[in-house]
CSV table of C-alpha atoms and ligand atoms in Angstrom, one decimal:
chain,number,residue,atom,x,y,z
A,1,MET,CA,56.7,6.3,-61.5
A,2,SER,CA,53.3,7.2,-63.0
A,3,ARG,CA,53.2,8.1,-66.3
A,4,ARG,CA,51.3,11.2,-67.9
A,5,LEU,CA,49.7,10.5,-71.5
A,6,THR,CA,51.5,12.5,-74.2
A,7,GLU,CA,50.1,10.9,-76.8
A,8,PRO,CA,47.2,13.3,-78.8
A,9,LYS,CA,45.0,9.8,-79.2
A,10,LEU,CA,43.9,6.8,-77.2
A,11,VAL,CA,41.6,4.0,-77.6
A,12,VAL,CA,38.5,3.6,-75.4
A,13,ALA,CA,39.1,-0.3,-74.9
A,14,THR,CA,34.9,-1.0,-74.6
A,15,HIS,CA,32.3,-2.4,-76.8
A,16,ASN,CA,29.5,-0.8,-74.5
A,17,ALA,CA,28.0,1.8,-76.1
A,18,GLY,CA,26.6,3.5,-72.7
A,19,LYS,CA,30.3,3.3,-71.3
A,20,LEU,CA,31.9,4.6,-74.2
A,21,ARG,CA,29.5,7.9,-74.3
A,22,GLU,CA,30.4,8.4,-70.6
A,23,ILE,CA,34.1,8.0,-71.3
A,24,ARG,CA,34.1,10.5,-73.9
A,25,GLU,CA,32.0,12.9,-72.1
A,26,LEU,CA,34.9,12.6,-69.0
A,27,LEU,CA,37.8,12.9,-71.5
A,28,ALA,CA,36.4,15.9,-73.4
A,29,PRO,CA,38.2,18.5,-71.4
A,30,PHE,CA,41.4,17.2,-71.9
A,31,GLY,CA,41.5,17.4,-75.5
A,32,VAL,CA,42.2,13.8,-76.3
A,33,GLU,CA,40.9,12.4,-79.3
A,34,ALA,CA,39.4,9.2,-78.4
A,35,VAL,CA,38.9,6.4,-80.9
A,36,SER,CA,36.8,3.1,-79.6
A,37,ALA,CA,37.6,-0.5,-79.9
A,38,GLY,CA,34.7,-1.0,-82.0
A,39,GLU,CA,35.5,1.8,-84.5
A,40,LEU,CA,39.1,0.0,-84.9
A,41,GLY,CA,37.4,-3.4,-85.6
A,42,LEU,CA,39.3,-5.0,-82.2
A,43,PRO,CA,38.1,-8.1,-80.9
A,44,GLU,CA,36.3,-8.5,-77.5
A,45,PRO,CA,39.0,-10.1,-75.2
A,46,GLU,CA,37.8,-12.7,-72.9
A,47,GLU,CA,37.3,-11.7,-69.4
A,48,THR,CA,39.0,-14.1,-67.5
A,49,GLY,CA,40.0,-12.0,-64.5
A,50,THR,CA,38.6,-12.8,-61.0
A,51,THR,CA,38.7,-8.9,-60.1
A,52,PHE,CA,37.4,-5.8,-61.8
A,53,ALA,CA,41.1,-4.6,-62.0
A,54,GLU,CA,42.3,-7.8,-63.8
A,55,ASN,CA,39.7,-7.6,-66.4
A,56,ALA,CA,40.2,-3.9,-67.1
A,57,ARG,CA,43.9,-4.8,-67.6
A,58,ILE,CA,43.3,-7.5,-69.8
A,59,LYS,CA,41.0,-5.3,-71.8
A,60,ALA,CA,43.4,-2.4,-72.0
A,61,GLU,CA,46.7,-4.2,-72.8
A,62,ALA,CA,44.7,-6.5,-75.6
A,63,ALA,CA,43.6,-2.9,-77.3
A,64,ALA,CA,46.9,-1.1,-76.3
A,65,THR,CA,48.6,-4.1,-78.2
A,66,ALA,CA,46.5,-4.4,-81.3
A,67,SER,CA,46.3,-0.9,-82.3
A,68,GLY,CA,49.7,0.4,-80.9
A,69,LEU,CA,48.0,3.2,-79.1
A,70,PRO,CA,47.5,4.0,-75.5
A,71,ALA,CA,44.2,2.2,-74.3
A,72,LEU,CA,42.0,2.8,-71.5
A,73,ALA,CA,39.7,0.1,-70.1
A,74,ASP,CA,36.9,0.2,-67.6
A,75,ASP,CA,35.6,-3.0,-65.9
A,76,SER,CA,32.6,-2.2,-63.9
A,77,GLY,CA,29.6,-3.6,-62.2
A,78,ILE,CA,27.1,-3.6,-59.4
A,79,ALA,CA,27.8,-5.4,-56.2
A,80,VAL,CA,24.9,-5.8,-54.0
A,81,MET,CA,25.5,-6.6,-50.2
A,82,ALA,CA,22.8,-8.9,-49.2
A,83,LEU,CA,23.7,-11.1,-52.3
A,84,TRP,CA,27.2,-11.4,-51.3
A,85,GLY,CA,28.2,-9.1,-53.9
A,86,ALA,CA,26.7,-10.6,-56.9
A,87,PRO,CA,26.7,-9.7,-59.8
A,88,GLY,CA,29.8,-8.1,-59.3
A,89,ILE,CA,32.1,-8.8,-62.0
A,90,PHE,CA,29.4,-11.0,-63.6
A,91,SER,CA,26.9,-8.0,-63.9
A,92,ALA,CA,27.2,-8.0,-67.6
A,93,ARG,CA,27.1,-11.7,-67.9
A,94,TRP,CA,23.7,-11.4,-66.3
A,95,GLY,CA,22.3,-9.5,-69.1
A,96,GLY,CA,22.8,-12.8,-71.4
A,97,PRO,CA,23.8,-13.0,-74.7
A,98,GLN,CA,20.9,-10.6,-75.8
A,99,LYS,CA,22.3,-7.8,-73.2
A,100,ASP,CA,18.8,-7.7,-71.4
A,101,PHE,CA,19.3,-5.4,-68.6
A,102,GLY,CA,15.4,-5.4,-67.7
A,103,ALA,CA,16.0,-9.2,-66.8
A,104,ALA,CA,19.0,-8.6,-65.2
A,105,MET,CA,17.6,-6.0,-62.8
A,106,ALA,CA,14.5,-8.1,-62.4
A,107,ARG,CA,17.0,-11.2,-61.2
A,108,VAL,CA,18.6,-8.9,-58.6
A,109,ALA,CA,15.1,-8.1,-57.6
A,110,ALA,CA,13.8,-11.4,-57.3
A,111,ASP,CA,17.1,-12.5,-55.1
A,112,LEU,CA,16.7,-10.0,-52.9
A,113,GLU,CA,12.8,-11.0,-52.6
A,114,ALA,CA,13.8,-14.5,-52.4
A,115,ARG,CA,16.1,-13.7,-49.1
A,116,GLY,CA,13.6,-11.5,-47.5
A,117,LYS,CA,15.4,-8.2,-48.3
A,118,THR,CA,12.6,-5.6,-48.4
A,119,GLU,CA,13.8,-2.7,-46.4
A,120,PRO,CA,15.8,-0.1,-48.2
A,121,GLN,CA,18.7,-0.6,-45.7
A,122,GLN,CA,18.9,-4.2,-46.5
A,123,ARG,CA,19.2,-3.2,-50.0
A,124,ARG,CA,22.7,-1.7,-50.1
A,125,ALA,CA,25.0,-1.9,-53.0
A,126,ALA,CA,28.0,-0.1,-54.9
A,127,PHE,CA,28.8,0.4,-58.1
A,128,VAL,CA,32.4,-0.4,-58.7
A,129,ALA,CA,34.7,0.7,-61.8
A,130,ALA,CA,38.2,-0.3,-62.3
A,131,LEU,CA,40.1,1.8,-65.0
A,132,CYS,CA,43.3,0.6,-66.6
A,133,LEU,CA,45.3,2.9,-69.0
A,134,ALA,CA,47.9,0.7,-70.8
A,135,TRP,CA,50.5,1.7,-73.1
A,136,PRO,CA,51.9,-0.4,-75.9
A,137,ASP,CA,55.4,-0.8,-74.2
A,138,GLY,CA,53.2,-2.4,-71.2
A,139,HIS,CA,53.3,0.3,-68.8
A,140,VAL,CA,49.9,0.7,-67.1
A,141,GLU,CA,48.2,3.0,-64.6
A,142,GLU,CA,45.3,1.6,-62.6
A,143,ILE,CA,42.7,3.1,-60.4
A,144,GLU,CA,39.3,1.9,-58.9
A,145,GLY,CA,36.3,4.1,-58.2
A,146,ALA,CA,33.1,3.0,-56.2
A,147,VAL,CA,29.7,4.8,-54.9
A,148,GLU,CA,27.4,3.2,-52.4
A,149,GLY,CA,23.5,3.6,-52.6
A,150,ILE,CA,20.5,1.3,-52.6
A,151,VAL,CA,18.7,-1.0,-54.9
A,152,VAL,CA,15.2,0.0,-55.9
A,153,TRP,CA,12.2,-1.6,-57.3
A,154,PRO,CA,10.3,-0.8,-59.6
A,155,PRO,CA,13.2,0.5,-61.9
A,156,ARG,CA,13.0,4.4,-62.4
A,157,GLY,CA,14.1,6.2,-65.3
A,158,ASP,CA,15.1,5.5,-68.6
A,159,ARG,CA,18.4,7.3,-68.6
A,160,GLY,CA,21.9,5.9,-68.7
A,161,PHE,CA,22.4,2.0,-69.5
A,162,GLY,CA,22.8,-1.4,-67.5
A,163,TYR,CA,21.5,-1.3,-63.9
A,164,ASP,CA,21.2,2.5,-63.7
A,165,PRO,CA,17.5,2.2,-63.1
A,166,ILE,CA,17.6,0.3,-60.0
A,167,PHE,CA,20.6,2.1,-58.3
A,168,GLN,CA,19.8,5.5,-56.0
A,169,PRO,CA,23.2,6.7,-54.8
A,170,ASP,CA,23.4,8.0,-51.1
A,171,ASP,CA,22.2,11.4,-50.5
A,172,HIS,CA,20.0,11.6,-53.8
A,173,GLN,CA,16.5,11.1,-54.3
A,174,ARG,CA,16.9,9.8,-57.6
A,175,THR,CA,18.1,7.0,-59.4
A,176,PHE,CA,20.8,6.9,-62.2
A,177,GLY,CA,18.2,6.1,-64.5
A,178,GLU,CA,16.7,9.5,-63.7
A,179,MET,CA,19.6,11.6,-63.8
A,180,SER,CA,21.6,13.6,-66.8
A,181,SER,CA,24.6,12.1,-67.4
A,182,GLU,CA,26.1,15.4,-66.0
A,183,GLU,CA,24.6,14.8,-62.9
A,184,LYS,CA,25.5,11.1,-62.8
A,185,HIS,CA,29.1,12.0,-63.3
A,186,GLY,CA,28.9,14.8,-60.8
A,187,ILE,CA,32.5,15.9,-62.0
A,188,ARG,CA,33.6,19.0,-59.9
A,189,TRP,CA,37.3,20.2,-61.1
A,190,SER,CA,39.6,22.3,-58.5
A,191,ALA,CA,43.0,23.2,-57.8
A,192,GLU,CA,43.3,20.1,-55.4
A,193,GLY,CA,42.0,17.8,-58.2
A,194,GLY,CA,38.7,16.2,-59.3
A,195,THR,CA,35.8,14.6,-57.2
A,196,GLY,CA,32.7,13.0,-58.7
A,197,LEU,CA,29.3,10.9,-58.1
A,198,SER,CA,29.4,7.9,-60.2
A,199,HIS,CA,31.8,5.1,-59.9
A,200,ARG,CA,33.4,5.7,-63.3
A,201,ALA,CA,33.6,9.5,-62.5
A,202,ARG,CA,35.4,9.0,-59.5
A,203,ALA,CA,37.7,6.7,-60.8
A,204,PHE,CA,38.4,8.8,-63.6
A,205,ALA,CA,38.9,12.0,-61.8
A,206,ALA,CA,41.7,10.2,-59.7
A,207,LEU,CA,43.3,8.8,-62.9
A,208,ALA,CA,43.1,12.3,-64.7
A,209,GLY,CA,44.9,14.0,-62.0
A,210,ARG,CA,47.7,11.6,-62.1
A,211,CYS,CA,47.9,10.9,-66.0
A,212,LEU,CA,46.0,13.6,-68.1
A,213,GLY,CA,47.0,17.0,-66.5
A,214,GLU,CA,44.8,20.0,-66.2
A,215,PRO,CA,41.1,19.9,-67.8
A,216,VAL,CA,40.4,22.9,-69.8
A,217,LEU,CA,36.8,23.8,-68.7
A,218,PRO,CA,34.9,26.1,-70.6
B,301,Y43,O1,27.4,3.3,-64.9
B,301,Y43,C1,26.8,2.1,-64.8
B,301,Y43,N1,25.4,2.2,-65.1
B,301,Y43,C2,24.7,1.2,-65.1
B,301,Y43,N2,25.3,-0.2,-65.5
B,301,Y43,C3,26.6,-0.3,-65.1
B,301,Y43,C4,27.7,0.8,-64.9
B,301,Y43,N3,28.8,0.3,-65.0
B,301,Y43,C5,28.7,-0.8,-65.2
B,301,Y43,N4,27.4,-1.2,-65.4
B,301,Y43,C6,26.9,-2.8,-65.5
B,301,Y43,C7,26.4,-3.1,-66.7
B,301,Y43,C8,27.5,-3.4,-67.6
B,301,Y43,O2,27.3,-4.2,-68.7
B,301,Y43,C9,28.7,-4.1,-66.5
B,301,Y43,C10,30.0,-3.9,-66.7
B,301,Y43,O3,30.4,-5.1,-67.5
B,301,Y43,P1,31.9,-5.1,-68.1
B,301,Y43,O4,32.5,-6.0,-68.7
B,301,Y43,O5,32.7,-3.9,-67.5
B,301,Y43,O6,31.1,-4.0,-69.5
B,301,Y43,P2,30.7,-4.5,-70.9
B,301,Y43,O7,31.0,-6.0,-71.0
B,301,Y43,O8,29.2,-4.0,-70.8
B,301,Y43,O9,31.4,-3.6,-72.0
B,301,Y43,P3,33.1,-3.9,-72.1
B,301,Y43,O10,33.8,-5.1,-71.4
B,301,Y43,O11,33.0,-3.8,-73.5
B,301,Y43,O12,33.6,-2.7,-71.9
B,301,Y43,O13,28.1,-3.5,-65.3
B,302,MG,MG1,32.9,-6.8,-70.7
């Protein structure tokens, strides 16, 4: 049985400011108070999983246990087909200790170049997000979302975070780095549920339908 969130407050179990902002925007129509792992001074658990889902669960369970509140974690990344799915779950780690995503994006481009992958159709990629909502009693709700597109070079746009400037989703002419966060989310709520554009928004819409109930729209 899936569980509905009845608590008025949850922890957003991330130390990534860009992600935190997006998750807060997505949560806004549900009237849930969101406090971040950073604000609570929670430690950053080691991401020892081998899948996005495992790592999301590690982060959500650690935050729920430490805080005594339900916790929502996101583990995500970009998987480039011609690079056999790299950087994948290592997307954050490619930024290095300095979290230098200019360098990480350049590494993706250089690796594609080195393999002779110069045409857009050879540069297919997907952003993937696994969400885990964990309660202190051990119950978890899990979901994944993905969006396909191509890697572009040079980077375009200075919005968003991480790899946004080199990812252009299918059926769009602009990169996530060129989109407002509303466009990147692309959230549409209807009686049938929610749809989204970004990997995170798609996963969130599905999780919301299962655990958060009806959005209160302006
Ligand atoms: O929408 C996105 N737009 C651009 N880049 C993105 C996105 N979503 C994930 N990414 C990349 C960058 C991020 O650093 C990494 C996630 O790694 P991931 O371990 O899940 O997050 P993180 O270490 O940055 O923060 P935390 O673990 O505290 O949530 O993938
Ligand atoms: Mg991380």
